[in-house]
Amino acid sequence: MSEYKLFAQRIGLVGITNFIGSLSGLILLPVLTKNMPIESYGIWVQIIVTIGIVPNLVMLGLPAAMVRYLPSVKKKEDFQEIFYSFLSIVIVTGFLASLLVFLFADKIAAVLFDGDTVAVQILSAVIFLESLNGILFNYFRATQQIKKHSVLLVTKTVLFIVLVSFFVLMGEGLTGALAGLLSKDIMVLLVIMVMILSEIGIKRPGFANMKEYLGFGIPNVPGSMSQWIVNSSDRYVISGFLGTSAVGFYTPGYTLGNIVRMFLAPLNFMLPMILSKYYDENNLDEVKKILSYSLKYFLSVGIPAVFGLSLLSEQILLILSTPEIASNGRLITPFVALSALIFGIFIIFEKVIYLEKKTKTIGKIWTFAAILNLGLNILLIPYIGIIGAAITTLFSFIIGMVMIAYYSSKYLRFDVNPKFISKSLFSSVLMSFIVLLWDPVNLLNALVMIAICAVFYFAVLILLNGFNRDEIEFFKNVLKS
């Protein structure tokens, strides 16, 4: 039980960290939408979306290779060799990518950023810094320094919120927001480099075995690209057909619905480590048990979250943004919240494929989903507007989830708890009556209502025997952590 307790504690720690990170978008939402034009907010969203993909391409899958290879290295010299070889490559690729963006800033701005060349020039510097921070952050994950990793992520989030808010509230608009983003990246980079240098020193890399490391890392890039297309490319398509103001209307509802994913983040972070151990020991019963517990945990919080966010979408958007954004974005949230729930189920089934080392299957599924998503977005958005992007996102995730569930069942089956799902749905429906009868008028009022709904939901679920004793003990360990 001690391993379960450690697993639960780490899930709790990573969960809190990701909760804070997920809230950053909502915390900044009123600051940005109420202090800059909707077109400028749309450009800001495009910048954030771009940061979500370019550094991942630049890093060539080396963060995944670092997590895979560094934990087994015993000698300090070999450890330094791998780390500084990876870092040096990312410095070169990151610089080249940033240089290209800077040199073609006018053309990129004209196509994607409403002609704002200055924003693209600042973006070029952010891309370089985000690439370096991306590889450096994985050092702490690869060495299983979970507490340091979590503290750094929280620090990064707080700096992001404070600096961006400061510049925007000072009246600097979009340029100020980007200056805050750039300042945050510089501060975080300096802190991480000092920490790593103090632990392992410095060594000139020899780039030994880089063919093997790149051979492991680069195949992950198409999968990351496909995931980004499914998750974020709709903003580009919306901008192309409807302009950046439409992106500004779409994103707040999307951000609100996407909160469901924060319940998945700790599982996605921790499961590969603990599942690999039991799977390599051929202890399949434990693997099935952990997967079943993980799915049940996610659904127990994800299902009521979908109900609550869908019903409260307009009220929350009115509180956090403007009436115009709330009116345009309220219907986006239900589709995105349900998409996030489906995505979480996908990720848990996906772990079976990873254990079997059939990563090409995952890549094929994401590629198919990406092509489907992009094609439907191009087809629907010009005719039915931003709601078309939300519908396409949901449809793509449903197709992906069905495919991954089918392929994973060929290798390993675990209990998906259909009885529990029905009990969770019933409890969520009952909880919804509280939401419908309660019309929150401010943020504090909304938070009080959410707390009452959560207590009511879990009380009903427990009365329906939704959890057994072992599962209740597991969740207690998460809460105690």
PDB file of N, CA and C in Angstrom, residues 54-85:
ATOM      1  N   VAL A  54       5.583  25.338 -31.909  1.00  0.00           N
ATOM      2  CA  VAL A  54       6.919  25.541 -32.484  1.00  0.00           C
ATOM      3  C   VAL A  54       8.042  25.012 -31.573  1.00  0.00           C
ATOM      4  N   PRO A  55       8.069  25.335 -30.266  1.00  0.00           N
ATOM      5  CA  PRO A  55       9.132  24.770 -29.419  1.00  0.00           C
ATOM      6  C   PRO A  55       9.132  23.248 -29.391  1.00  0.00           C
ATOM      7  N   ASN A  56       7.953  22.627 -29.468  1.00  0.00           N
ATOM      8  CA  ASN A  56       7.904  21.167 -29.490  1.00  0.00           C
ATOM      9  C   ASN A  56       8.555  20.602 -30.742  1.00  0.00           C
ATOM     10  N   LEU A  57       8.382  21.280 -31.858  1.00  0.00           N
ATOM     11  CA  LEU A  57       9.045  20.848 -33.087  1.00  0.00           C
ATOM     12  C   LEU A  57      10.550  21.078 -33.001  1.00  0.00           C
ATOM     13  N   VAL A  58      10.920  22.215 -32.444  1.00  0.00           N
ATOM     14  CA  VAL A  58      12.326  22.598 -32.330  1.00  0.00           C
ATOM     15  C   VAL A  58      13.107  21.609 -31.458  1.00  0.00           C
ATOM     16  N   MET A  59      12.470  21.073 -30.418  1.00  0.00           N
ATOM     17  CA  MET A  59      13.172  20.192 -29.471  1.00  0.00           C
ATOM     18  C   MET A  59      13.378  18.778 -30.008  1.00  0.00           C
ATOM     19  N   LEU A  60      12.817  18.466 -31.172  1.00  0.00           N
ATOM     20  CA  LEU A  60      13.077  17.201 -31.872  1.00  0.00           C
ATOM     21  C   LEU A  60      12.770  15.959 -31.027  1.00  0.00           C
ATOM     22  N   GLY A  61      11.839  16.070 -30.109  1.00  0.00           N
ATOM     23  CA  GLY A  61      11.490  14.924 -29.277  1.00  0.00           C
ATOM     24  C   GLY A  61      12.523  14.592 -28.207  1.00  0.00           C
ATOM     25  N   LEU A  62      13.513  15.457 -28.019  1.00  0.00           N
ATOM     26  CA  LEU A  62      14.576  15.184 -27.040  1.00  0.00           C
ATOM     27  C   LEU A  62      14.100  15.189 -25.585  1.00  0.00           C
ATOM     28  N   PRO A  63      13.064  15.961 -25.197  1.00  0.00           N
ATOM     29  CA  PRO A  63      12.560  15.824 -23.825  1.00  0.00           C
ATOM     30  C   PRO A  63      12.117  14.398 -23.505  1.00  0.00           C
ATOM     31  N   ALA A  64      11.434  13.745 -24.463  1.00  0.00           N
ATOM     32  CA  ALA A  64      11.021  12.354 -24.254  1.00  0.00           C
ATOM     33  C   ALA A  64      12.232  11.440 -24.142  1.00  0.00           C
ATOM     34  N   ALA A  65      13.249  11.700 -24.963  1.00  0.00           N
ATOM     35  CA  ALA A  65      14.474  10.894 -24.897  1.00  0.00           C
ATOM     36  C   ALA A  65      15.191  11.098 -23.565  1.00  0.00           C
ATOM     37  N   MET A  66      15.162  12.329 -23.046  1.00  0.00           N
ATOM     38  CA  MET A  66      15.792  12.609 -21.760  1.00  0.00           C
ATOM     39  C   MET A  66      15.120  11.818 -20.637  1.00  0.00           C
ATOM     40  N   VAL A  67      13.782  11.816 -20.640  1.00  0.00           N
ATOM     41  CA  VAL A  67      13.042  11.074 -19.611  1.00  0.00           C
ATOM     42  C   VAL A  67      13.304   9.581 -19.739  1.00  0.00           C
ATOM     43  N   ARG A  68      13.514   9.111 -20.964  1.00  0.00           N
ATOM     44  CA  ARG A  68      13.749   7.677 -21.194  1.00  0.00           C
ATOM     45  C   ARG A  68      15.163   7.243 -20.820  1.00  0.00           C
ATOM     46  N   TYR A  69      16.191   8.049 -21.116  1.00  0.00           N
ATOM     47  CA  TYR A  69      17.572   7.586 -20.981  1.00  0.00           C
ATOM     48  C   TYR A  69      18.278   8.052 -19.701  1.00  0.00           C
ATOM     49  N   LEU A  70      18.014   9.268 -19.237  1.00  0.00           N
ATOM     50  CA  LEU A  70      18.760   9.786 -18.089  1.00  0.00           C
ATOM     51  C   LEU A  70      18.575   8.978 -16.796  1.00  0.00           C
ATOM     52  N   PRO A  71      17.360   8.483 -16.476  1.00  0.00           N
ATOM     53  CA  PRO A  71      17.192   7.778 -15.199  1.00  0.00           C
ATOM     54  C   PRO A  71      18.093   6.566 -15.014  1.00  0.00           C
ATOM     55  N   SER A  72      18.525   5.935 -16.110  1.00  0.00           N
ATOM     56  CA  SER A  72      19.349   4.726 -15.996  1.00  0.00           C
ATOM     57  C   SER A  72      20.847   5.009 -16.003  1.00  0.00           C
ATOM     58  N   VAL A  73      21.236   6.285 -16.151  1.00  0.00           N
ATOM     59  CA  VAL A  73      22.658   6.641 -16.198  1.00  0.00           C
ATOM     60  C   VAL A  73      23.223   6.719 -14.786  1.00  0.00           C
ATOM     61  N   LYS A  74      24.368   6.065 -14.558  1.00  0.00           N
ATOM     62  CA  LYS A  74      24.981   6.010 -13.221  1.00  0.00           C
ATOM     63  C   LYS A  74      26.138   7.001 -13.054  1.00  0.00           C
ATOM     64  N   LYS A  75      26.972   7.119 -14.082  1.00  0.00           N
ATOM     65  CA  LYS A  75      28.154   7.975 -13.980  1.00  0.00           C
ATOM     66  C   LYS A  75      27.804   9.443 -14.258  1.00  0.00           C
ATOM     67  N   LYS A  76      28.395  10.322 -13.448  1.00  0.00           N
ATOM     68  CA  LYS A  76      28.119  11.743 -13.612  1.00  0.00           C
ATOM     69  C   LYS A  76      28.565  12.250 -14.977  1.00  0.00           C
ATOM     70  N   GLU A  77      29.714  11.750 -15.454  1.00  0.00           N
ATOM     71  CA  GLU A  77      30.235  12.201 -16.744  1.00  0.00           C
ATOM     72  C   GLU A  77      29.273  11.838 -17.883  1.00  0.00           C
ATOM     73  N   ASP A  78      28.713  10.625 -17.826  1.00  0.00           N
ATOM     74  CA  ASP A  78      27.765  10.203 -18.856  1.00  0.00           C
ATOM     75  C   ASP A  78      26.482  11.027 -18.771  1.00  0.00           C
ATOM     76  N   PHE A  79      26.077  11.328 -17.546  1.00  0.00           N
ATOM     77  CA  PHE A  79      24.887  12.140 -17.322  1.00  0.00           C
ATOM     78  C   PHE A  79      25.083  13.520 -17.940  1.00  0.00           C
ATOM     79  N   GLN A  80      26.227  14.140 -17.659  1.00  0.00           N
ATOM     80  CA  GLN A  80      26.530  15.464 -18.213  1.00  0.00           C
ATOM     81  C   GLN A  80      26.579  15.415 -19.739  1.00  0.00           C
ATOM     82  N   GLU A  81      27.155  14.343 -20.269  1.00  0.00           N
ATOM     83  CA  GLU A  81      27.295  14.201 -21.717  1.00  0.00           C
ATOM     84  C   GLU A  81      25.931  14.223 -22.401  1.00  0.00           C
ATOM     85  N   ILE A  82      24.990  13.431 -21.889  1.00  0.00           N
ATOM     86  CA  ILE A  82      23.661  13.361 -22.489  1.00  0.00           C
ATOM     87  C   ILE A  82      22.947  14.709 -22.352  1.00  0.00           C
ATOM     88  N   PHE A  83      22.956  15.243 -21.137  1.00  0.00           N
ATOM     89  CA  PHE A  83      22.200  16.470 -20.879  1.00  0.00           C
ATOM     90  C   PHE A  83      22.711  17.624 -21.733  1.00  0.00           C
ATOM     91  N   TYR A  84      24.011  17.857 -21.744  1.00  0.00           N
ATOM     92  CA  TYR A  84      24.543  19.017 -22.470  1.00  0.00           C
ATOM     93  C   TYR A  84      24.527  18.802 -23.985  1.00  0.00           C
ATOM     94  N   SER A  85      24.553  17.549 -24.432  1.00  0.00           N
ATOM     95  CA  SER A  85      24.382  17.286 -25.866  1.00  0.00           C
ATOM     96  C   SER A  85      22.979  17.672 -26.300  1.00  0.00           C
TER      97      SER A  85
END
